[in-house]
Short mmCIF file of C-alpha atoms in Angstrom, two decimals:
data_model
loop_
_atom_site.label_atom_id
_atom_site.label_comp_id
_atom_site.label_asym_id
_atom_site.label_seq_id
_atom_site.Cartn_x
_atom_site.Cartn_y
_atom_site.Cartn_z
CA UNK A 23 83.00 -79.90 -52.42
CA UNK A 24 83.29 -82.61 -50.12
CA UNK A 25 85.32 -85.74 -49.09
CA UNK A 26 84.25 -88.49 -52.05
CA UNK A 27 84.22 -91.55 -50.35
CA UNK A 28 82.47 -93.32 -53.12
CA UNK A 29 85.97 -93.68 -53.81
CA UNK A 30 87.29 -95.42 -50.72
CA UNK A 31 86.89 -99.19 -49.13
CA UNK A 32 86.17 -99.81 -45.29
CA UNK A 33 85.96 -102.96 -43.60
CA UNK A 34 84.23 -103.43 -40.59
CA UNK A 35 84.47 -105.52 -37.67
CA UNK A 36 81.66 -106.04 -35.08
CA UNK A 37 80.58 -109.55 -33.43
CA UNK A 38 77.03 -107.72 -32.40
CA UNK A 39 75.24 -107.90 -35.38
CA UNK A 40 72.61 -104.27 -35.17
CA UNK A 41 75.65 -102.25 -34.00
CA UNK A 42 77.71 -103.23 -37.37
CA UNK A 43 75.05 -102.21 -39.56
CA UNK A 44 74.58 -98.74 -37.68
CA UNK A 45 78.60 -98.15 -38.58
CA UNK A 46 77.76 -99.24 -42.54
CA UNK A 47 74.57 -97.08 -42.38
CA UNK A 48 76.48 -94.26 -41.51
CA UNK A 49 79.33 -94.85 -43.41
CA UNK A 50 76.67 -95.88 -46.78
CA UNK A 51 75.52 -91.63 -45.04
CA UNK A 52 78.75 -90.51 -45.04
CA UNK A 53 78.80 -91.50 -49.01
CA UNK A 54 82.34 -94.72 -48.88
CA UNK A 55 79.80 -97.39 -50.81
CA UNK A 56 82.33 -100.07 -50.61
CA UNK A 57 81.26 -101.68 -46.53
CA UNK A 58 82.85 -104.48 -45.78
CA UNK A 59 81.40 -106.17 -42.22
CA UNK A 60 82.72 -109.29 -40.22
CA UNK A 61 82.32 -110.77 -36.79
CA UNK A 62 85.42 -111.67 -35.54
CA UNK A 63 89.03 -110.63 -35.64
CA UNK A 64 90.00 -113.58 -37.74
CA UNK A 65 87.81 -112.99 -40.70
CA UNK A 66 88.24 -109.81 -40.18
CA UNK A 67 91.79 -110.28 -41.44
CA UNK A 68 90.98 -112.57 -44.13
CA UNK A 69 88.34 -110.43 -45.97
CA UNK A 70 91.53 -107.64 -45.32
CA UNK A 71 93.96 -109.98 -47.24
CA UNK A 72 91.30 -110.09 -50.42
CA UNK A 73 89.03 -106.68 -49.92
CA UNK A 74 92.34 -104.27 -49.23
CA UNK A 75 90.35 -101.24 -47.76
CA UNK A 76 91.11 -98.51 -47.14
CA UNK A 77 90.34 -97.79 -44.29
CA UNK A 78 89.21 -101.04 -41.17
CA UNK A 79 86.54 -100.23 -37.88
CA UNK A 80 86.81 -103.12 -35.29
CA UNK A 81 85.57 -103.44 -32.20
CA UNK A 82 87.96 -104.20 -29.84
CA UNK A 83 86.22 -107.22 -27.80
CA UNK A 84 85.27 -109.77 -29.79
CA UNK A 85 85.50 -113.69 -29.34
CA UNK A 86 86.82 -115.15 -30.56
CA UNK A 87 89.36 -113.23 -31.80
CA UNK A 88 88.82 -109.26 -31.00
CA UNK A 89 90.19 -106.02 -32.69
CA UNK A 90 93.40 -106.40 -31.25
CA UNK A 91 94.05 -109.67 -32.65
CA UNK A 92 93.33 -108.41 -35.93
CA UNK A 93 95.36 -104.89 -35.12
CA UNK A 94 98.83 -106.80 -34.81
CA UNK A 95 97.49 -109.55 -37.80
CA UNK A 96 97.27 -106.48 -39.85
CA UNK A 97 100.61 -105.08 -38.68
CA UNK A 98 102.54 -108.37 -38.24
CA UNK A 99 101.39 -111.00 -40.84
CA UNK A 100 103.52 -111.22 -43.16
CA UNK A 101 99.74 -112.44 -45.09
CA UNK A 102 99.23 -108.82 -44.59
CA UNK A 103 98.89 -106.55 -47.79
CA UNK A 104 98.73 -102.31 -46.06
CA UNK A 105 100.87 -103.48 -42.56
CA UNK A 106 100.77 -98.63 -42.61
CA UNK A 107 96.24 -99.40 -42.73
CA UNK A 108 94.44 -96.85 -40.56
CA UNK A 109 92.20 -98.78 -38.09
CA UNK A 110 89.70 -97.31 -34.94
CA UNK A 111 89.30 -99.45 -32.43
CA UNK A 112 86.11 -98.72 -31.03
CA UNK A 113 85.23 -100.17 -27.33
CA UNK A 114 82.91 -98.68 -24.06
CA UNK A 115 86.22 -98.30 -22.26
CA UNK A 116 87.63 -95.08 -21.51
CA UNK A 117 90.70 -95.56 -18.84
CA UNK A 118 93.66 -95.02 -20.09
CA UNK A 119 95.53 -97.88 -19.72
CA UNK A 120 92.64 -99.66 -22.04
CA UNK A 121 93.65 -97.00 -24.15
CA UNK A 122 97.68 -97.15 -23.73
CA UNK A 123 96.62 -100.93 -24.25
CA UNK A 124 95.70 -99.90 -27.16
CA UNK A 125 97.86 -98.07 -28.97
CA UNK A 126 100.71 -100.45 -28.06
CA UNK A 127 98.74 -102.80 -30.31
CA UNK A 128 98.87 -100.20 -33.42
CA UNK A 129 96.25 -98.96 -32.98
CA UNK A 130 95.24 -95.72 -35.53
CA UNK A 131 92.68 -94.22 -33.04
CA UNK A 132 90.36 -95.02 -30.54
CA UNK A 133 86.64 -93.92 -30.47
CA UNK A 134 84.26 -95.02 -27.85
CA UNK A 135 80.84 -96.03 -27.31
CA UNK A 136 78.15 -94.81 -27.68
CA UNK A 137 79.64 -92.65 -29.93
CA UNK A 138 77.87 -89.73 -32.50
CA UNK A 139 77.76 -90.00 -36.03
CA UNK A 140 80.45 -86.97 -35.42
CA UNK A 141 82.31 -89.04 -33.32
CA UNK A 142 82.91 -91.47 -35.65
CA UNK A 143 83.63 -89.37 -38.68
CA UNK A 144 86.46 -86.76 -36.47
CA UNK A 145 88.25 -89.75 -35.99
CA UNK A 146 88.48 -90.24 -39.46
CA UNK A 147 88.94 -86.90 -40.68
CA UNK A 148 91.45 -87.12 -38.18
CA UNK A 149 92.98 -90.09 -39.81
CA UNK A 150 92.63 -88.45 -43.00
CA UNK A 151 93.82 -85.02 -42.67
CA UNK A 152 96.39 -85.65 -39.80
CA UNK A 153 98.72 -89.43 -40.80
CA UNK A 154 100.96 -90.35 -38.67
CA UNK A 155 105.01 -91.61 -39.09
CA UNK A 156 105.23 -95.12 -38.38
CA UNK A 157 108.05 -95.87 -35.76
CA UNK A 158 109.94 -99.68 -36.01
CA UNK A 159 111.51 -100.55 -32.41
CA UNK A 160 112.32 -103.52 -31.18
CA UNK A 161 109.89 -104.02 -29.03
CA UNK A 162 107.35 -101.83 -32.05
CA UNK A 163 105.64 -101.27 -34.82
CA UNK A 164 102.93 -99.14 -35.52
CA UNK A 165 101.76 -95.56 -35.86
CA UNK A 166 103.98 -92.99 -33.55
CA UNK A 167 102.22 -92.77 -30.39
CA UNK A 168 102.61 -89.59 -29.73
CA UNK A 169 101.44 -87.07 -31.61
CA UNK A 170 102.78 -84.52 -34.42
CA UNK A 171 103.55 -81.10 -32.56
CA UNK A 172 101.32 -78.71 -33.21
CA UNK A 173 102.82 -75.42 -34.58
CA UNK A 174 99.24 -73.15 -34.58
CA UNK A 175 98.59 -74.55 -30.61
CA UNK A 176 98.78 -71.91 -28.08
CA UNK A 177 99.24 -73.72 -25.41
CA UNK A 178 96.17 -72.80 -23.80
CA UNK A 179 92.14 -73.40 -24.90
CA UNK A 180 92.01 -76.48 -26.03
CA UNK A 181 88.73 -77.41 -26.49
CA UNK A 182 87.69 -76.95 -30.65
CA UNK A 183 85.05 -74.22 -29.44
CA UNK A 184 87.09 -72.09 -28.66
CA UNK A 185 87.12 -69.77 -30.95
CA UNK A 186 90.00 -66.29 -31.66
CA UNK A 187 87.73 -63.83 -29.67
CA UNK A 188 88.23 -66.11 -26.50
CA UNK A 189 92.06 -66.93 -27.40
CA UNK A 190 92.15 -63.35 -27.84
CA UNK A 191 90.37 -62.46 -23.82
CA UNK A 192 92.43 -64.46 -22.12
CA UNK A 193 95.60 -63.36 -23.36
CA UNK A 194 94.49 -59.96 -22.31
CA UNK A 195 93.58 -61.22 -18.80
CA UNK A 196 96.90 -63.05 -18.22
CA UNK A 197 98.64 -59.65 -19.17
CA UNK A 198 96.61 -57.89 -16.48
CA UNK A 199 97.71 -60.70 -14.02
CA UNK A 200 101.19 -60.11 -14.84
CA UNK A 201 100.81 -56.44 -14.74
CA UNK A 202 99.23 -56.70 -12.00
CA UNK A 203 102.49 -58.26 -10.01
CA UNK A 204 104.38 -55.88 -11.95
CA UNK A 205 102.53 -53.52 -9.61
CA UNK A 206 103.19 -55.73 -6.64
CA UNK A 207 107.50 -56.23 -7.34
CA UNK A 208 107.76 -52.25 -7.64
CA UNK A 209 105.76 -51.37 -4.70
CA UNK A 210 108.42 -54.06 -2.50
CA UNK A 211 111.08 -52.92 -4.36
CA UNK A 212 111.95 -56.61 -5.51
CA UNK A 213 113.31 -57.77 -9.34
CA UNK A 214 111.64 -60.30 -11.43
CA UNK A 215 112.94 -64.00 -10.11
CA UNK A 216 113.76 -62.57 -6.44
CA UNK A 217 111.53 -64.53 -3.18
CA UNK A 218 108.15 -62.30 -2.15
CA UNK A 219 109.21 -61.44 1.49
CA UNK A 220 104.59 -60.95 2.58
CA UNK A 221 105.69 -58.67 4.57
CA UNK A 222 107.13 -56.11 2.19
CA UNK A 223 104.08 -56.15 -0.17
CA UNK A 224 101.32 -53.90 1.14
CA UNK A 225 99.03 -54.86 -2.03
CA UNK A 226 96.60 -57.48 -1.15
CA UNK A 227 97.35 -60.84 -2.68
CA UNK A 228 93.45 -61.32 -2.94
CA UNK A 229 93.25 -58.15 -5.08
CA UNK A 230 95.23 -59.33 -8.27
CA UNK A 231 92.45 -59.99 -10.25
CA UNK A 232 92.82 -63.09 -11.86
CA UNK A 233 89.10 -63.84 -13.67
CA UNK B 27 124.98 -89.88 -12.76
CA UNK B 28 127.40 -91.71 -11.07
CA UNK B 29 129.88 -94.16 -12.52
CA UNK B 30 128.54 -97.23 -12.37
CA UNK B 31 124.88 -95.94 -13.26
CA UNK B 32 126.44 -94.61 -16.37
CA UNK B 33 128.26 -97.72 -17.30
CA UNK B 34 124.85 -99.69 -16.14
CA UNK B 35 122.10 -97.84 -19.07
CA UNK B 36 121.19 -100.44 -21.54
CA UNK B 37 121.72 -99.42 -24.51
CA UNK B 38 119.69 -96.97 -26.31
CA UNK B 39 116.56 -98.23 -28.78
CA UNK B 40 117.32 -97.50 -32.65
CA UNK B 41 113.07 -96.65 -33.52
CA UNK B 42 112.89 -95.99 -37.14
CA UNK B 43 110.23 -93.74 -38.29
CA UNK B 44 108.00 -94.52 -41.96
CA UNK B 45 105.75 -91.44 -43.25
CA UNK B 46 103.29 -94.10 -45.80
CA UNK B 47 101.38 -92.74 -48.89
CA UNK B 48 99.35 -90.72 -47.37
CA UNK B 49 96.38 -93.28 -49.69
CA UNK B 50 93.43 -92.19 -48.60
CA UNK B 51 94.06 -88.43 -48.12
CA UNK B 52 94.84 -89.11 -52.09
CA UNK B 53 91.37 -91.07 -52.85
CA UNK B 54 88.84 -88.42 -50.97
CA UNK B 55 90.10 -85.40 -51.62
CA UNK B 56 89.43 -82.43 -49.64
CA UNK B 57 86.20 -80.69 -48.27
CA UNK B 58 85.16 -82.41 -45.16
CA UNK B 59 81.57 -83.13 -45.08
CA UNK B 60 78.68 -80.98 -44.59
CA UNK B 61 76.89 -80.23 -41.52
CA UNK B 62 73.64 -82.00 -43.48
CA UNK B 63 75.35 -85.15 -44.06
CA UNK B 64 76.33 -84.94 -40.70
CA UNK B 65 72.35 -84.47 -39.39
CA UNK B 66 71.73 -87.09 -41.76
CA UNK B 67 74.26 -89.39 -40.18
CA UNK B 68 72.86 -88.76 -36.72
CA UNK B 69 69.92 -88.78 -37.87
CA UNK B 70 70.17 -92.39 -38.35
CA UNK B 71 71.49 -93.77 -34.88
CA UNK B 72 69.00 -91.91 -33.23
CA UNK B 73 66.32 -93.00 -35.06
CA UNK B 74 66.93 -96.76 -35.17
CA UNK B 75 64.66 -99.37 -34.76
CA UNK B 76 66.68 -101.92 -33.14
CA UNK B 77 64.99 -103.98 -29.76
CA UNK B 78 67.77 -103.78 -27.65
CA UNK B 79 66.74 -105.84 -25.10
CA UNK B 80 67.65 -109.07 -26.10
CA UNK B 81 71.44 -108.04 -26.74
CA UNK B 82 71.13 -106.75 -23.30
CA UNK B 83 69.77 -109.63 -21.75
CA UNK B 84 72.89 -111.53 -23.39
CA UNK B 85 75.63 -109.43 -21.27
CA UNK B 86 73.86 -109.43 -18.42
CA UNK B 87 73.20 -113.12 -18.04
CA UNK B 88 77.50 -113.18 -18.93
CA UNK B 89 77.64 -110.99 -16.10
CA UNK B 90 75.42 -113.35 -14.13
CA UNK B 91 77.80 -116.36 -14.88
CA UNK B 92 81.55 -114.14 -13.44
CA UNK B 93 78.59 -113.74 -10.24
CA UNK B 94 78.17 -116.83 -9.85
CA UNK B 95 82.14 -117.84 -9.91
CA UNK B 96 82.72 -114.75 -7.55
CA UNK B 97 80.57 -116.49 -5.45
CA UNK B 98 82.88 -119.69 -5.35
CA UNK B 99 86.07 -118.16 -4.92
CA UNK B 100 88.00 -117.58 -1.80
CA UNK B 101 90.06 -115.34 -0.36
CA UNK B 102 93.82 -116.51 -1.96
CA UNK B 103 92.44 -117.51 -5.06
CA UNK B 104 93.47 -114.51 -7.64
CA UNK B 105 90.39 -112.43 -8.94
CA UNK B 106 91.40 -110.52 -11.69
CA UNK B 107 90.27 -113.11 -14.12
CA UNK B 108 86.44 -113.52 -13.23
CA UNK B 109 87.03 -109.63 -12.11
CA UNK B 110 86.92 -108.91 -16.16
CA UNK B 111 84.53 -112.05 -16.57
CA UNK B 112 81.91 -109.22 -15.14
CA UNK B 113 83.40 -106.39 -16.28
CA UNK B 114 83.56 -107.04 -19.72
CA UNK B 115 79.96 -107.31 -20.02
CA UNK B 116 79.08 -104.36 -18.13
CA UNK B 117 81.72 -102.54 -20.74
CA UNK B 118 78.82 -104.04 -23.36
CA UNK B 119 75.98 -102.46 -22.02
CA UNK B 120 77.65 -99.23 -21.35
CA UNK B 121 78.74 -98.79 -24.85
CA UNK B 122 75.53 -100.30 -26.58
CA UNK B 123 73.09 -98.84 -24.29
CA UNK B 124 73.38 -95.52 -26.28
CA UNK B 125 73.17 -96.34 -29.29
CA UNK B 126 70.15 -98.45 -28.65
CA UNK B 127 68.10 -95.29 -27.08
CA UNK B 128 69.10 -96.39 -23.71
CA UNK B 129 71.11 -94.17 -22.84
CA UNK B 130 70.59 -94.61 -19.02
CA UNK B 131 71.76 -97.81 -19.19
CA UNK B 132 75.20 -96.42 -20.22
CA UNK B 133 75.65 -94.28 -17.53
CA UNK B 134 74.86 -96.46 -14.67
CA UNK B 135 77.38 -98.76 -16.22
CA UNK B 136 79.67 -96.35 -16.56
CA UNK B 137 79.88 -95.94 -13.13
CA UNK B 138 79.85 -100.15 -12.70
CA UNK B 139 83.43 -100.24 -14.89
CA UNK B 140 84.56 -97.77 -12.91
CA UNK B 141 83.72 -99.60 -9.74
CA UNK B 142 85.05 -102.31 -11.00
CA UNK B 143 88.47 -101.02 -12.56
CA UNK B 144 89.59 -100.53 -8.66
CA UNK B 145 87.91 -103.21 -7.20
CA UNK B 146 91.12 -105.86 -6.10
CA UNK B 147 88.93 -108.62 -4.25
CA UNK B 148 85.69 -109.92 -5.05
CA UNK B 149 84.76 -109.47 -1.58
CA UNK B 150 80.99 -109.86 0.11
CA UNK B 151 80.87 -106.30 0.07
CA UNK B 152 82.33 -105.60 -3.68
CA UNK B 153 79.06 -108.41 -4.55
CA UNK B 154 76.84 -106.81 -3.46
CA UNK B 155 77.43 -103.80 -5.28
CA UNK B 156 78.11 -105.83 -8.59
CA UNK B 157 74.86 -107.62 -7.88
CA UNK B 158 72.77 -104.27 -7.11
CA UNK B 159 74.64 -102.56 -10.22
CA UNK B 160 73.29 -105.80 -12.08
CA UNK B 161 69.82 -105.89 -10.71
CA UNK B 162 69.30 -101.85 -11.30
CA UNK B 163 70.06 -102.25 -15.45
CA UNK B 164 67.64 -105.17 -15.55
CA UNK B 165 64.58 -103.74 -13.51
CA UNK B 166 65.15 -100.59 -16.18
CA UNK B 167 65.59 -102.77 -19.55
CA UNK B 168 62.19 -104.65 -17.97
CA UNK B 169 60.67 -101.10 -17.55
CA UNK B 170 61.84 -100.14 -20.96
CA UNK B 171 63.45 -97.08 -19.38
CA UNK B 172 65.18 -95.00 -22.68
CA UNK B 173 66.41 -92.15 -22.40
CA UNK B 174 68.63 -90.78 -18.96
CA UNK B 175 65.45 -91.69 -16.69
CA UNK B 176 64.19 -88.78 -15.91
CA UNK B 177 64.42 -88.21 -12.14
CA UNK B 178 64.05 -92.19 -11.21
CA UNK B 179 66.89 -92.42 -13.28
CA UNK B 180 68.70 -90.07 -11.35
CA UNK B 181 67.40 -91.29 -8.29
CA UNK B 182 68.18 -95.04 -9.45
CA UNK B 183 72.11 -93.44 -10.71
CA UNK B 184 72.80 -91.51 -7.50
CA UNK B 185 71.73 -94.19 -5.05
CA UNK B 186 74.22 -96.93 -6.96
CA UNK B 187 76.86 -93.95 -6.86
CA UNK B 188 76.48 -93.82 -2.94
CA UNK B 189 76.29 -97.59 -2.37
CA UNK B 190 79.89 -97.37 -3.94
CA UNK B 191 81.24 -94.59 -2.68
CA UNK B 192 79.93 -96.85 1.08
CA UNK B 193 82.80 -99.67 -0.09
CA UNK B 194 85.05 -97.24 -0.34
CA UNK B 195 84.63 -96.05 2.21
CA UNK B 196 84.17 -99.06 4.33
CA UNK B 197 87.27 -100.28 3.08
CA UNK B 198 89.68 -97.50 3.35
CA UNK B 199 88.44 -97.74 7.26
CA UNK B 200 89.16 -101.96 7.07
CA UNK B 201 93.10 -100.95 5.48
CA UNK B 202 93.10 -99.00 8.57
CA UNK B 203 92.58 -101.23 10.76
CA UNK B 204 94.71 -103.49 9.48
#
């Protein structure tokens, strides 16, 4: 069974016509049937109010009105039919300060161009499977800017391709390194937490196998 | 924390949290997408026949206008706005090049963005580098060098990166003298 994307409506706002068509064709390949396209933030908001899409994908830098403008309208305008609508912002910028700027405007996900079909799918799947709660403070309304805590995350090897075998190997290496340290302590007559005095240790620190 | 600091603390901000219903999940259900669907979607990107050159020319022209403005700037004038005028079309070239088979343009424009993000003043040295990026990207378009450009692409890229390093070393030296 796959996602029934034919049940949702998506709005794409992109001023570069060929790029808009690529996004449209990707979504249709995913199975989305209702894809609306416009070329500016202001037009995008009008279509958003009329069609009430389930998902918005917008370019950041558009003339005369940007994807950030559209985001602000969706989140704050009293005419907005769904202030919680998920918004994916597309841009060529990947610098941290730009990502923070977009996040602070209330976007849900950030998609750096150029992107692959899988990149786009990952952002959409993230919205479906890991929706963010919303937060309202005096200065901000939008998706919570902190990611939810993942109880299954063990603290290392974050990449997708890190399988269970690699995690086990990593744990084993850490255990071996820890045992080497214990051995050094024993040889030096130290307890855990004691300051290490190099002169008391016979073991060459370079012999410790951290790999 | 001293008593004085304690009484000077700003009030704690109140945050209200909402968990809106996951409407999109309710509609699409579970299961994800198959590898087959993703491969077919990816093929749409890889096989698109859009001619990127007219689009890129618009961005290059926009960048040129920014360069012309920069040439008229006086040292004491605000450079940030003009830097943004040059940077944004560079970002568009980076964003769109790779979508339309010009991966080398994306790589070069990415370096260009990194350079522009740290430049504070558009002096003659900085402008020389910017013009070099502009000229290189235009040359790639005219020669229709698609993909990564092979060995020639690597050389072009390295020459620009070296120029950026020389600029930063020179700026660093200038700061030490000042």
